[in-house]
Backbone as JSON Lines, residues from 0, in Angstrom:
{"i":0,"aa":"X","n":[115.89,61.38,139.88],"ca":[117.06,60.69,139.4],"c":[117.92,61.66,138.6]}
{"i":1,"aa":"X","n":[118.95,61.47,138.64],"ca":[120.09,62.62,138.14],"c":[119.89,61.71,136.2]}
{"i":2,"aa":"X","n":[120.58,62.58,136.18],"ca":[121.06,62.14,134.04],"c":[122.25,63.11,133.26]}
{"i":3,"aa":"X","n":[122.79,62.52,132.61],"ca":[123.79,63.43,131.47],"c":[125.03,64.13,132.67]}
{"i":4,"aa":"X","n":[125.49,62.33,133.67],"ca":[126.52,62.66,134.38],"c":[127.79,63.03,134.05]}
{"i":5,"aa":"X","n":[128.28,63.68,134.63],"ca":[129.86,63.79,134.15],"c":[130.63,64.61,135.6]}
{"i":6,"aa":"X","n":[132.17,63.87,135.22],"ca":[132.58,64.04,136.59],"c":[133.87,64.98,135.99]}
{"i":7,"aa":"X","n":[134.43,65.51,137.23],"ca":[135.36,66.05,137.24],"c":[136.06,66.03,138.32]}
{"i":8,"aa":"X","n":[137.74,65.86,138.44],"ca":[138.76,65.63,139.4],"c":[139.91,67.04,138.98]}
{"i":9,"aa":"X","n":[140.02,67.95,139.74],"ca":[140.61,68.57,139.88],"c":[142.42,68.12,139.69]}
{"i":10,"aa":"X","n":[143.29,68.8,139.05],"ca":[144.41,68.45,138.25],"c":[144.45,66.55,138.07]}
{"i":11,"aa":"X","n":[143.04,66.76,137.26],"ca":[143.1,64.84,137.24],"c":[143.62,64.06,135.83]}
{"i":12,"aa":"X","n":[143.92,65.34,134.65],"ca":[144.0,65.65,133.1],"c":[144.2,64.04,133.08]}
{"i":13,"aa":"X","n":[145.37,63.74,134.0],"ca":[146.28,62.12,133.21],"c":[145.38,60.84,133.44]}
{"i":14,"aa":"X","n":[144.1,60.93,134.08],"ca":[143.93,59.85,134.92],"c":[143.01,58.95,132.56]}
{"i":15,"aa":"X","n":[143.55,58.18,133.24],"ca":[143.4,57.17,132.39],"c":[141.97,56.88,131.44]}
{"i":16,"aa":"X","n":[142.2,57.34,130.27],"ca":[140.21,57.55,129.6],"c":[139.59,56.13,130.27]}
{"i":17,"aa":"X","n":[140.12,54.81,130.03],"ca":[139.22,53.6,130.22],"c":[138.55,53.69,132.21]}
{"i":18,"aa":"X","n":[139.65,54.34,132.97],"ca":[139.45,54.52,134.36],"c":[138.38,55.55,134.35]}
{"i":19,"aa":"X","n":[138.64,56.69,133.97],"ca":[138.0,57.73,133.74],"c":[135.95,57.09,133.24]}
{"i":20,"aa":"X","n":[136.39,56.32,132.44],"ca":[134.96,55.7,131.72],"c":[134.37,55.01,133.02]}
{"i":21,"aa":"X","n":[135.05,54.01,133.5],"ca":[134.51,53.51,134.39],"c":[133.95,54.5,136.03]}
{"i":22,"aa":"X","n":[134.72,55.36,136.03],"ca":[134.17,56.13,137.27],"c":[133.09,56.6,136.77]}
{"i":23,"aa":"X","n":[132.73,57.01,135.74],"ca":[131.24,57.88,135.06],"c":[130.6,56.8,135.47]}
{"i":24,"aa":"X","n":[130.63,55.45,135.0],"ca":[129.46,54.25,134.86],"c":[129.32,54.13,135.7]}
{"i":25,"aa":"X","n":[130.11,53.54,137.4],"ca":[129.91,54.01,138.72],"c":[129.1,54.56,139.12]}
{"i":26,"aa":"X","n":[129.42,55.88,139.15],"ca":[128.81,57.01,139.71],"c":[127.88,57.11,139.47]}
{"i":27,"aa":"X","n":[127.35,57.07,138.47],"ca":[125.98,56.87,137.62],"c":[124.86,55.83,138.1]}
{"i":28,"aa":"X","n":[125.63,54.78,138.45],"ca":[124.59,53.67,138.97],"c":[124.51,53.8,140.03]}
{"i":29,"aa":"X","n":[125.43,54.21,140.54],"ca":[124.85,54.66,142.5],"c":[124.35,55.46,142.83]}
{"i":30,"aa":"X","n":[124.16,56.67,141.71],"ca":[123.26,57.65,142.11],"c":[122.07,57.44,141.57]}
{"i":31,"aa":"X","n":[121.78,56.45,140.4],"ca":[120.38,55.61,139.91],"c":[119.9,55.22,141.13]}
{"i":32,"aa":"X","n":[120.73,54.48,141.55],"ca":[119.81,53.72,142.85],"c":[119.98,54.15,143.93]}
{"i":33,"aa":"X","n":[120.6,55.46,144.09],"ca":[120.47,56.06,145.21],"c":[121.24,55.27,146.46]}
{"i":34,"aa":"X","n":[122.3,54.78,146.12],"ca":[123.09,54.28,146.63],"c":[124.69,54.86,147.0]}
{"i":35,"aa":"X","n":[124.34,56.59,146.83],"ca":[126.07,56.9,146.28],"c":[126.07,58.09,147.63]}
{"i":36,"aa":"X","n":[126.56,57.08,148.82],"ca":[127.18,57.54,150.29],"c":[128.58,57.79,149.71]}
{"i":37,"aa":"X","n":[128.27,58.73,151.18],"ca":[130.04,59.08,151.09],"c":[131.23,58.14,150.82]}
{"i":38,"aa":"X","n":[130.84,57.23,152.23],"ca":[132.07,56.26,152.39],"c":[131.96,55.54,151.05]}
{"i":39,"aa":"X","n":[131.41,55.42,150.44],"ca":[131.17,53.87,149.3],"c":[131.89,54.94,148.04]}
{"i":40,"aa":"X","n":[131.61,56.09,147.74],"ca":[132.3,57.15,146.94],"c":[133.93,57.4,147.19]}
{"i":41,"aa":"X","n":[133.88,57.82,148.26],"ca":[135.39,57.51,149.29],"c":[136.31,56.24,148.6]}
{"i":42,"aa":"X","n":[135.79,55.33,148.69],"ca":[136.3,53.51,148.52],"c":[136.71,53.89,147.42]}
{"i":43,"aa":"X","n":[135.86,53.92,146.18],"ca":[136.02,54.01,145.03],"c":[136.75,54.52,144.3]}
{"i":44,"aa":"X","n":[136.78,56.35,144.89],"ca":[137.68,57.39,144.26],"c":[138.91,57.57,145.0]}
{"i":45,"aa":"X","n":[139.31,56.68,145.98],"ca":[140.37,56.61,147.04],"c":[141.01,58.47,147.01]}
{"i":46,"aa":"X","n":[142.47,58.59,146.59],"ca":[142.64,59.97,146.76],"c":[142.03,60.87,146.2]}
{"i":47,"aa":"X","n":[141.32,60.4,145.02],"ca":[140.49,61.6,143.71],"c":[139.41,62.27,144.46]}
{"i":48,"aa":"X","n":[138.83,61.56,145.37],"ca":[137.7,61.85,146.34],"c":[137.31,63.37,146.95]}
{"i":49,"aa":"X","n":[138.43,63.76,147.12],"ca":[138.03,65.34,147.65],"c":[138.4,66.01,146.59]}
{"i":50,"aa":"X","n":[139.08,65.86,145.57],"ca":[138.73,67.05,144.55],"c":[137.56,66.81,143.54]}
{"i":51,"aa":"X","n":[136.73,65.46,143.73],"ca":[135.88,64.81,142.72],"c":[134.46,65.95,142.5]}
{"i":52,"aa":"X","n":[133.82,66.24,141.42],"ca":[132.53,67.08,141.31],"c":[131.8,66.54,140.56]}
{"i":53,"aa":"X","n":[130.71,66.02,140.19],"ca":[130.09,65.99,139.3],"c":[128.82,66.98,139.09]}
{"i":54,"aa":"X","n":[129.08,66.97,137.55],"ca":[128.01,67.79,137.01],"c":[127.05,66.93,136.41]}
{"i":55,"aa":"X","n":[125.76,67.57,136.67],"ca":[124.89,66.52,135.97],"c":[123.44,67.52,135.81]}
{"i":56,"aa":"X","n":[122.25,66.78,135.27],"ca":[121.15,67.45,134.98],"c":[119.83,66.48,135.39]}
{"i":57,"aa":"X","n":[119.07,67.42,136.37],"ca":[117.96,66.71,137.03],"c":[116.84,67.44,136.42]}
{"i":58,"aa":"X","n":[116.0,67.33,135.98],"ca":[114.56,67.65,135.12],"c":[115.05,69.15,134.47]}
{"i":59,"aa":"X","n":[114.67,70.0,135.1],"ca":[115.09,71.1,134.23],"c":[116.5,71.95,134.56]}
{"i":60,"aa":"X","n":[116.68,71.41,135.85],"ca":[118.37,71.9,136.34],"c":[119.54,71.23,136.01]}
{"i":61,"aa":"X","n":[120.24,72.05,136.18],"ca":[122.08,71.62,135.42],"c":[122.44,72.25,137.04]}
{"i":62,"aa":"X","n":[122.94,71.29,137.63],"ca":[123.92,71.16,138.8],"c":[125.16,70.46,139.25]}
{"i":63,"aa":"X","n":[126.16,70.99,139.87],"ca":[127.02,70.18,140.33],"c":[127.02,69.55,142.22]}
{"i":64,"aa":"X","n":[127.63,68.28,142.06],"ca":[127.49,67.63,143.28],"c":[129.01,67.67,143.57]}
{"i":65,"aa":"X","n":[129.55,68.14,145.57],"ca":[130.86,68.11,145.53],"c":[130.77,66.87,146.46]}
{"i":66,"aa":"X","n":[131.64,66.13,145.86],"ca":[131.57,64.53,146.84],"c":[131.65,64.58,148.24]}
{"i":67,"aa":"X","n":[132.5,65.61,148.48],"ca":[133.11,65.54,149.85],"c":[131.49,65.85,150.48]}
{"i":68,"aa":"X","n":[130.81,65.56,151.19],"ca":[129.48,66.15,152.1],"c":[128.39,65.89,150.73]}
{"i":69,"aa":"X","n":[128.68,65.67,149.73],"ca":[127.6,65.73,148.67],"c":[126.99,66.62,148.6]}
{"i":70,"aa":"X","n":[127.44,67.88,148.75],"ca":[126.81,69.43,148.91],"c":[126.11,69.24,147.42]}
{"i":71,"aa":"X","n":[125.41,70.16,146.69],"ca":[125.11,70.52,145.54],"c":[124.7,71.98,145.32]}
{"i":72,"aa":"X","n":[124.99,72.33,144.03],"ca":[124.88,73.62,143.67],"c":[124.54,73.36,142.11]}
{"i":73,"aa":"X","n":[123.29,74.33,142.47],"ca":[122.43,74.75,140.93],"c":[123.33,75.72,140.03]}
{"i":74,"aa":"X","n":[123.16,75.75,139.05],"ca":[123.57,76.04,138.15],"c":[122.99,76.81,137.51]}
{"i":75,"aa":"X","n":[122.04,76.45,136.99],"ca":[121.54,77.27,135.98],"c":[119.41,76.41,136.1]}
{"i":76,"aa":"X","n":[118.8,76.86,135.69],"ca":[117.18,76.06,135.3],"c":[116.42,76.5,133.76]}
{"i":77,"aa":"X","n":[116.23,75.48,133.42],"ca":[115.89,76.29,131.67],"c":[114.35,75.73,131.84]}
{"i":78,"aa":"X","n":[113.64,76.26,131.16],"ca":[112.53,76.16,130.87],"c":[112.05,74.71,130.4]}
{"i":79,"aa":"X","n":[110.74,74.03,130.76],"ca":[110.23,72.79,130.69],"c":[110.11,72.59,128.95]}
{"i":80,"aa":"X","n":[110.9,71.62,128.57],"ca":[110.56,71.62,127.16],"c":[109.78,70.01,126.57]}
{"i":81,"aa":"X","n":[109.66,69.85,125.35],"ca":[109.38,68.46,125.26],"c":[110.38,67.32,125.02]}
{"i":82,"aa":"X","n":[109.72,66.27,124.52],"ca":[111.05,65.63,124.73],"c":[111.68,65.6,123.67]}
{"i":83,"aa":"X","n":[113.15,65.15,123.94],"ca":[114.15,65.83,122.91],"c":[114.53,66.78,122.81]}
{"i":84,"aa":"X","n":[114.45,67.85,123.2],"ca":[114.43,69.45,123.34],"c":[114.93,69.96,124.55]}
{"i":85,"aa":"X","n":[114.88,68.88,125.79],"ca":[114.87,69.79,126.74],"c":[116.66,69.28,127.28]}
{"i":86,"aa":"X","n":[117.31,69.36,128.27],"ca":[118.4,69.51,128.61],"c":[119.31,68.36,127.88]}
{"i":87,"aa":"X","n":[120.11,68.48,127.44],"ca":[121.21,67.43,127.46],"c":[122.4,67.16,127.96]}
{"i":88,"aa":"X","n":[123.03,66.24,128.22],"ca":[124.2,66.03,129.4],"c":[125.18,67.21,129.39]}
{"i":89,"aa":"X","n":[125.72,67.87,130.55],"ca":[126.56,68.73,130.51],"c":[128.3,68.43,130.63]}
{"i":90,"aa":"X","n":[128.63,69.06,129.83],"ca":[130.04,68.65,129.54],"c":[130.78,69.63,130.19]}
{"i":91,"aa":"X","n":[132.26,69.54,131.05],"ca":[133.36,70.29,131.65],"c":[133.84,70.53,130.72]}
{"i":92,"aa":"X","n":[134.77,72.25,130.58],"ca":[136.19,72.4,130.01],"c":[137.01,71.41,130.49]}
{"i":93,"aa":"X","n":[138.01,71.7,129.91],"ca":[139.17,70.52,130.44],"c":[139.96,71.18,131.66]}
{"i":94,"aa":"X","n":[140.07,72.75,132.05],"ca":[139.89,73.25,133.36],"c":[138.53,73.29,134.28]}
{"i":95,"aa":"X","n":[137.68,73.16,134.02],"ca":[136.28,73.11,135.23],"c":[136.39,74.35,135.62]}
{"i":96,"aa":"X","n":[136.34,75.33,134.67],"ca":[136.44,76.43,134.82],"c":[134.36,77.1,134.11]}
{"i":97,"aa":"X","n":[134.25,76.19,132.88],"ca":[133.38,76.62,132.5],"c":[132.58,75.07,131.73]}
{"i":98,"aa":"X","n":[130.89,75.28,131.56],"ca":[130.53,74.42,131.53],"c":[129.72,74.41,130.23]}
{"i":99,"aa":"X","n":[129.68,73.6,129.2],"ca":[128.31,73.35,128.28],"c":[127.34,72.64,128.77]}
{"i":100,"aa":"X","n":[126.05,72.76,128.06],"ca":[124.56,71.99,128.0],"c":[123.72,72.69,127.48]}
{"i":101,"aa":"X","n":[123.35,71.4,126.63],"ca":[122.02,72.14,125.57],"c":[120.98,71.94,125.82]}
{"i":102,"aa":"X","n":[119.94,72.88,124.99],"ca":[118.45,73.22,125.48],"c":[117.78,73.71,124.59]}
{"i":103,"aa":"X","n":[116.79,72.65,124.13],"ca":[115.87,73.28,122.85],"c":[116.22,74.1,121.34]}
{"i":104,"aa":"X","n":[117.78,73.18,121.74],"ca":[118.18,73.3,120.04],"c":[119.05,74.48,119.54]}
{"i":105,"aa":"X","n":[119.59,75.02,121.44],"ca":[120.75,75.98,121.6],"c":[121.63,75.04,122.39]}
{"i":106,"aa":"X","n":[122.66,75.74,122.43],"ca":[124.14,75.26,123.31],"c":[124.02,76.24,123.98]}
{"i":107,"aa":"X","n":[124.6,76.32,125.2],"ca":[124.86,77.53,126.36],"c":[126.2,77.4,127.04]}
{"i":108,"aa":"X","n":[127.54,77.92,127.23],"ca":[128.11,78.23,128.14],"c":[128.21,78.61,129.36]}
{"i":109,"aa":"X","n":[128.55,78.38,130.4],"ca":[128.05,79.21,131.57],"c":[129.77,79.03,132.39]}
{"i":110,"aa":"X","n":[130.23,80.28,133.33],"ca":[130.7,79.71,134.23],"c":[131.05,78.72,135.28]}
{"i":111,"aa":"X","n":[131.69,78.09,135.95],"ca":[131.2,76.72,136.6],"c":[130.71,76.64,137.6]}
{"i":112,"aa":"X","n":[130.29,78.08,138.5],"ca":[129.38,78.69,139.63],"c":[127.89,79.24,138.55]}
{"i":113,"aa":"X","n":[127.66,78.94,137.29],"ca":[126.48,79.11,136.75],"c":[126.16,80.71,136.28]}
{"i":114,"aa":"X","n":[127.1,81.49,136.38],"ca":[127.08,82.89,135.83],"c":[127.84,82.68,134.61]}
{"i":115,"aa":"X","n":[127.92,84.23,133.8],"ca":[127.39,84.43,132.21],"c":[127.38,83.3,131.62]}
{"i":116,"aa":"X","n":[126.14,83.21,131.7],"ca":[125.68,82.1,130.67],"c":[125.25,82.53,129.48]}
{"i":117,"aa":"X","n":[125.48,82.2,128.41],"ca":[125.7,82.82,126.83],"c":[125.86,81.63,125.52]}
{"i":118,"aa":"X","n":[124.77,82.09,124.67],"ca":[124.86,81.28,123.8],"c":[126.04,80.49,122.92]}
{"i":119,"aa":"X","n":[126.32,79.52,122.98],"ca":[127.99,79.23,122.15],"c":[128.07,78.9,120.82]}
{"i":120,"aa":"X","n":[127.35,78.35,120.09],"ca":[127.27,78.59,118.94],"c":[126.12,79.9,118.07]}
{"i":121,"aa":"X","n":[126.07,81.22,118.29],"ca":[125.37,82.24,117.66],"c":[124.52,81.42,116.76]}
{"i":122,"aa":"X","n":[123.11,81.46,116.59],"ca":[122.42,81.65,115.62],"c":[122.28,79.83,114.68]}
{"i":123,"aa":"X","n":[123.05,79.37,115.61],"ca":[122.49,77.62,115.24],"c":[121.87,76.68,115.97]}
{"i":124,"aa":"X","n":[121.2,76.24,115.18],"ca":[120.78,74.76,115.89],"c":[121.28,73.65,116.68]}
{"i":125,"aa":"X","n":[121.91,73.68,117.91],"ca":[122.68,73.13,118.29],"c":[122.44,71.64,119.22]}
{"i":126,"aa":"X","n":[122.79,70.6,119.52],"ca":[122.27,69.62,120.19],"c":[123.67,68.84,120.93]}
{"i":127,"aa":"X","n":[123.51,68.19,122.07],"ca":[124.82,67.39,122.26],"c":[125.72,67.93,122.15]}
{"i":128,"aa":"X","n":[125.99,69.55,122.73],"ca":[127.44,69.99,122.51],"c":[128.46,69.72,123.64]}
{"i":129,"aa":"X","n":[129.14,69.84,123.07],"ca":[130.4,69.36,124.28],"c":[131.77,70.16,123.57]}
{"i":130,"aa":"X","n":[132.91,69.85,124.62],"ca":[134.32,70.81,124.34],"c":[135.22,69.83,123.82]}
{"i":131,"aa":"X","n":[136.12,70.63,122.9],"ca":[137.07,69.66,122.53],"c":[138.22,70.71,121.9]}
{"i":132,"aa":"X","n":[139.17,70.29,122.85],"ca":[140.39,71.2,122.55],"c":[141.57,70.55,121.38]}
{"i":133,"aa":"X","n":[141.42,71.76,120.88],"ca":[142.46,71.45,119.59],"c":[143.83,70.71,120.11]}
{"i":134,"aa":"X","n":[144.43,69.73,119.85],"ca":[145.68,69.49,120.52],"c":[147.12,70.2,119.6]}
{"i":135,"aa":"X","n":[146.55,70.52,118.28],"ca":[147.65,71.46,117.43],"c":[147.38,73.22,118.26]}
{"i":136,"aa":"X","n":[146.52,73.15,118.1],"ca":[146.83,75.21,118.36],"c":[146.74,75.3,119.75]}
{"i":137,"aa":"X","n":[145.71,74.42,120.78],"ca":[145.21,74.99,122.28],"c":[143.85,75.45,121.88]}
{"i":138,"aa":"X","n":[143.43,75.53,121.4],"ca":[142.14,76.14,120.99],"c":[140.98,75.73,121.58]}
{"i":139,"aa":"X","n":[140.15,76.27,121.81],"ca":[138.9,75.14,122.95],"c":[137.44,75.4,121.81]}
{"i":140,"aa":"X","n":[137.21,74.32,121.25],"ca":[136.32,74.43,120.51],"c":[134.94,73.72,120.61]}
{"i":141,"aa":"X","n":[133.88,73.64,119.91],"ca":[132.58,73.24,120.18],"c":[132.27,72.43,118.85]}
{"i":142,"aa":"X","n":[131.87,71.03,119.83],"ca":[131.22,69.75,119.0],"c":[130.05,69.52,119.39]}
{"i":143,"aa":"X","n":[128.84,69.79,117.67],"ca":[127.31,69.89,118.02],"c":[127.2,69.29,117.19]}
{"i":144,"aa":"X","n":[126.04,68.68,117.51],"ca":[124.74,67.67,116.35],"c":[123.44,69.05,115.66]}
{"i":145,"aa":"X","n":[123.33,68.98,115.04],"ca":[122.05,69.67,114.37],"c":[120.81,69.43,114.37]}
{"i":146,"aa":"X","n":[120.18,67.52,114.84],"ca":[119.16,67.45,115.13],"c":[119.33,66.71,116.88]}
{"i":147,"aa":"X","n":[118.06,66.61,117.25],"ca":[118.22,65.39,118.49],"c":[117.28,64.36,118.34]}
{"i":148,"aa":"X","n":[117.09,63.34,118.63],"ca":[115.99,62.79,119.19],"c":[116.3,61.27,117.96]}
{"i":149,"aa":"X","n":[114.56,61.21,117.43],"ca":[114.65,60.64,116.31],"c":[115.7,59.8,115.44]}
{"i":150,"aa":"X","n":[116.86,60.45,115.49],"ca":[117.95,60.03,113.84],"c":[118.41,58.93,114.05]}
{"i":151,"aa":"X","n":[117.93,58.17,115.24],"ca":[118.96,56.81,114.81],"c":[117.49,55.94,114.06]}
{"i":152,"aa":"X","n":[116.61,55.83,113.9],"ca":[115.33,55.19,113.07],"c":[115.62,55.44,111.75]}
{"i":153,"aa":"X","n":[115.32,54.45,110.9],"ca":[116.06,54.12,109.4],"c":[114.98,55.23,108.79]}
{"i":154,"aa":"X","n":[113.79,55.07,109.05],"ca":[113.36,56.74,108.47],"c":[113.4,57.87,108.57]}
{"i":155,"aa":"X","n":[114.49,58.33,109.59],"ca":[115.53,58.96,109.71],"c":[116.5,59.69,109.12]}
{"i":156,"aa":"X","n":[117.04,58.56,108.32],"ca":[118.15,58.34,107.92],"c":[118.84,59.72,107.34]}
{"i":157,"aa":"X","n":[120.02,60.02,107.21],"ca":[120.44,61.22,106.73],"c":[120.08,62.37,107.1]}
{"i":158,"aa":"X","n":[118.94,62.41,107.91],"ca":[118.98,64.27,108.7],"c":[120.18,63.85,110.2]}
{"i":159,"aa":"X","n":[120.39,65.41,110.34],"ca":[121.26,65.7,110.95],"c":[122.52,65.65,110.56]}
{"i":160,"aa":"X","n":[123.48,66.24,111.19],"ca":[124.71,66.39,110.69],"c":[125.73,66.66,112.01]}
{"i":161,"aa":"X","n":[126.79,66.9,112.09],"ca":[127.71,66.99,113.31],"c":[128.71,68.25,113.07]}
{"i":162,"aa":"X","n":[128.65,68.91,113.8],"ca":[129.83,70.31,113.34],"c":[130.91,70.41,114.29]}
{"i":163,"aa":"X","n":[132.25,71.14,113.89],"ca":[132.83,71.28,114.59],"c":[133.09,73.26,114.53]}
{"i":164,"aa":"X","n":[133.08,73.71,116.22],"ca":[132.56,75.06,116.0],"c":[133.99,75.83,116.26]}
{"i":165,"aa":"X","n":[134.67,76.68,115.81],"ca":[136.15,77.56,116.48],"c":[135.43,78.92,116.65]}
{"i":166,"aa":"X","n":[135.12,79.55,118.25],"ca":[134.59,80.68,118.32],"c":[135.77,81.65,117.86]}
{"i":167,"aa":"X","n":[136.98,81.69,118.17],"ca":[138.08,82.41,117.88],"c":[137.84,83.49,116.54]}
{"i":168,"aa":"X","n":[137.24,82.05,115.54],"ca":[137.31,82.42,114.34],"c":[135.93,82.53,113.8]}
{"i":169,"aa":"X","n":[134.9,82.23,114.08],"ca":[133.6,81.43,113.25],"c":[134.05,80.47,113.02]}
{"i":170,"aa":"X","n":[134.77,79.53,112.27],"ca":[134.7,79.29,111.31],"c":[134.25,77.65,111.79]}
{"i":171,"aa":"X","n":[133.19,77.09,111.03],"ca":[132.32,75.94,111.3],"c":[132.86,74.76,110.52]}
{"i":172,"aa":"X","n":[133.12,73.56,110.59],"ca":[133.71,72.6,109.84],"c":[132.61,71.23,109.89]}
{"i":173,"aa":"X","n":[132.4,70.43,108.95],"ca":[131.48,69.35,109.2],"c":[132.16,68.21,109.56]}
{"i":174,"aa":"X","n":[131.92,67.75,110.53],"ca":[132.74,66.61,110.72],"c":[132.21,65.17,110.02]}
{"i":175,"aa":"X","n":[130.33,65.26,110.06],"ca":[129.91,64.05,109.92],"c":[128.5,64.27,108.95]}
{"i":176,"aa":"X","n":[128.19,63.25,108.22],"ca":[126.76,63.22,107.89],"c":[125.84,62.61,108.67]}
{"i":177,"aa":"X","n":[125.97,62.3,110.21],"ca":[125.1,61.65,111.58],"c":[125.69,62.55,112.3]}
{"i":178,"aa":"X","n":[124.16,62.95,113.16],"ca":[124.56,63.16,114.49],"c":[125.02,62.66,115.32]}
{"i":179,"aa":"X","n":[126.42,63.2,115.65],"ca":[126.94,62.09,116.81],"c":[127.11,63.23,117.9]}
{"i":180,"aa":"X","n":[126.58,62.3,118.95],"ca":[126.77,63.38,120.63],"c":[127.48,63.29,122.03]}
{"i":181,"aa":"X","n":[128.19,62.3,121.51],"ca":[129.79,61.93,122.3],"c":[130.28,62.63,122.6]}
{"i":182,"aa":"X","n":[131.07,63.12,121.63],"ca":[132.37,63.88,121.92],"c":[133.04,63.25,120.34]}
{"i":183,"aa":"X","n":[134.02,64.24,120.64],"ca":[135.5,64.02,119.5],"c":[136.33,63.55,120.89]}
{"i":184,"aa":"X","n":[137.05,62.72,120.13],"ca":[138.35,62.24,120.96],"c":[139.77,63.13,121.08]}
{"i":185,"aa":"X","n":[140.05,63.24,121.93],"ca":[141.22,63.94,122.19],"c":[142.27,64.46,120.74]}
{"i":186,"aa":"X","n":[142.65,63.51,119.97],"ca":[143.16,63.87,119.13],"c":[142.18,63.86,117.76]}
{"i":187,"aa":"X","n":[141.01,64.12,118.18],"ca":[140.45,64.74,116.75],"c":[139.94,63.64,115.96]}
{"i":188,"aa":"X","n":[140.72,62.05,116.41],"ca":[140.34,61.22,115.47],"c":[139.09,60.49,115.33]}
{"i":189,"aa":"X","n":[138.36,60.94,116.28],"ca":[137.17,59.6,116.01],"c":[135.81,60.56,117.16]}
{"i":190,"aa":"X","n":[134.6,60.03,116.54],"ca":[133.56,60.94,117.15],"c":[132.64,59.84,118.0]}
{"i":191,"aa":"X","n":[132.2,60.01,118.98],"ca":[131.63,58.99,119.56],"c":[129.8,59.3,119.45]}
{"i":192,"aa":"X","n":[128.91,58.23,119.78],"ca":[127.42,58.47,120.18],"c":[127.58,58.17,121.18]}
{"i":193,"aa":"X","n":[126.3,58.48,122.17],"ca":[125.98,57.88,122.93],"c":[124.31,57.91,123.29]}
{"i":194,"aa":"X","n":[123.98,56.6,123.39],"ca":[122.68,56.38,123.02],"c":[121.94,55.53,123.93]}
{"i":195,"aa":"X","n":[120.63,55.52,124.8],"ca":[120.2,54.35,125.95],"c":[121.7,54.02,126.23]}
């Protein structure tokens, strides 16, 4: 079973976040149940269909699927970890040029054919990272959690934290006292979880 889907539509920037939400939830359940044919993908994504990709992560691989033929291509394979530790959903630039997903408490970058792959936050603990472009400068920056697993249990409470990363500069900003592993929203204002 695939996990930590995410899609991408080639010059698709405008298509609508709530539309956008719903094609993830889609896609997701038809490839749960192994239900996600061409034609029924076709129906769904009407013209989006041949530029549609998703990236996603199957046990220890980070791969993308191209709708058209449902070809797939590996990406990258990280080492078997335990749980909590081992892959988390992989996130697109906002070109699909290059890709995040974390692994045992690093973030990794990689090309979107799965070459230089390279640590993205140096020397931290990283979890749930994903991209989020500055909408003041252009800047393409990195949103990480510090712990995984565990933190939503009330004995829990208060570990972890949420950063926001600018490689340009270093320079690290806290966004939150919870790990959150959403995303930041487009304009910066609001951080999402996502959880079962």
């Amino acid at each position: 079973m695939v996990t930590g889907l995410s899609i991408y539509i080639a010059g698709s920037t405008c298509i609508p976040p709530v539309r956008r939400i719903l094609m993830h939830i889609l896609l997701f359940a038809l490839f749960a149940i192994g239900q996600a044919d061409e034609a029924r993908l076709r129906k769904m994504l009407g013209s989006d269909f041949d530029r549609a990709r998703i990236l996603t992560v199957q046990g220890d691989r980070v791969f993308t699927v191209n709708l058209k033929g449902l070809k797939t291509q590996a990406l990258a394979t990280f080492p078997k970890a335990k749980r909590f530790r081992g892959l988390d959903r992989p996130w697109w630039s906002l070109d699909a040029r290059e890709v995040i997903v974390s692994h045992g408490g690093k973030a990794y970058i990689m090309d979107s054919d799965g070459k230089n792959k390279r640590e993205a936050v140096p020397g931290e603990t990283a979890y749930g990272a994903s991209f989020w472009q500055d909408p003041n400068t252009g800047e393409r920056c990195i949103v990480y959690k510090t712990v995984n697993g565990k933190h939503w249990f009330n004995k829990h409470k208060g570990v972890g934290t949420t950063w926001l990363y600018r490689p340009k500069s270093g320079k690290k900003t806290k966004l939150a006292d919870f790990p959150f592993d959403g995303g930041l929203s487009p304009d910066g204002s609001h951080l999402a979880d996502a959880y079962g």
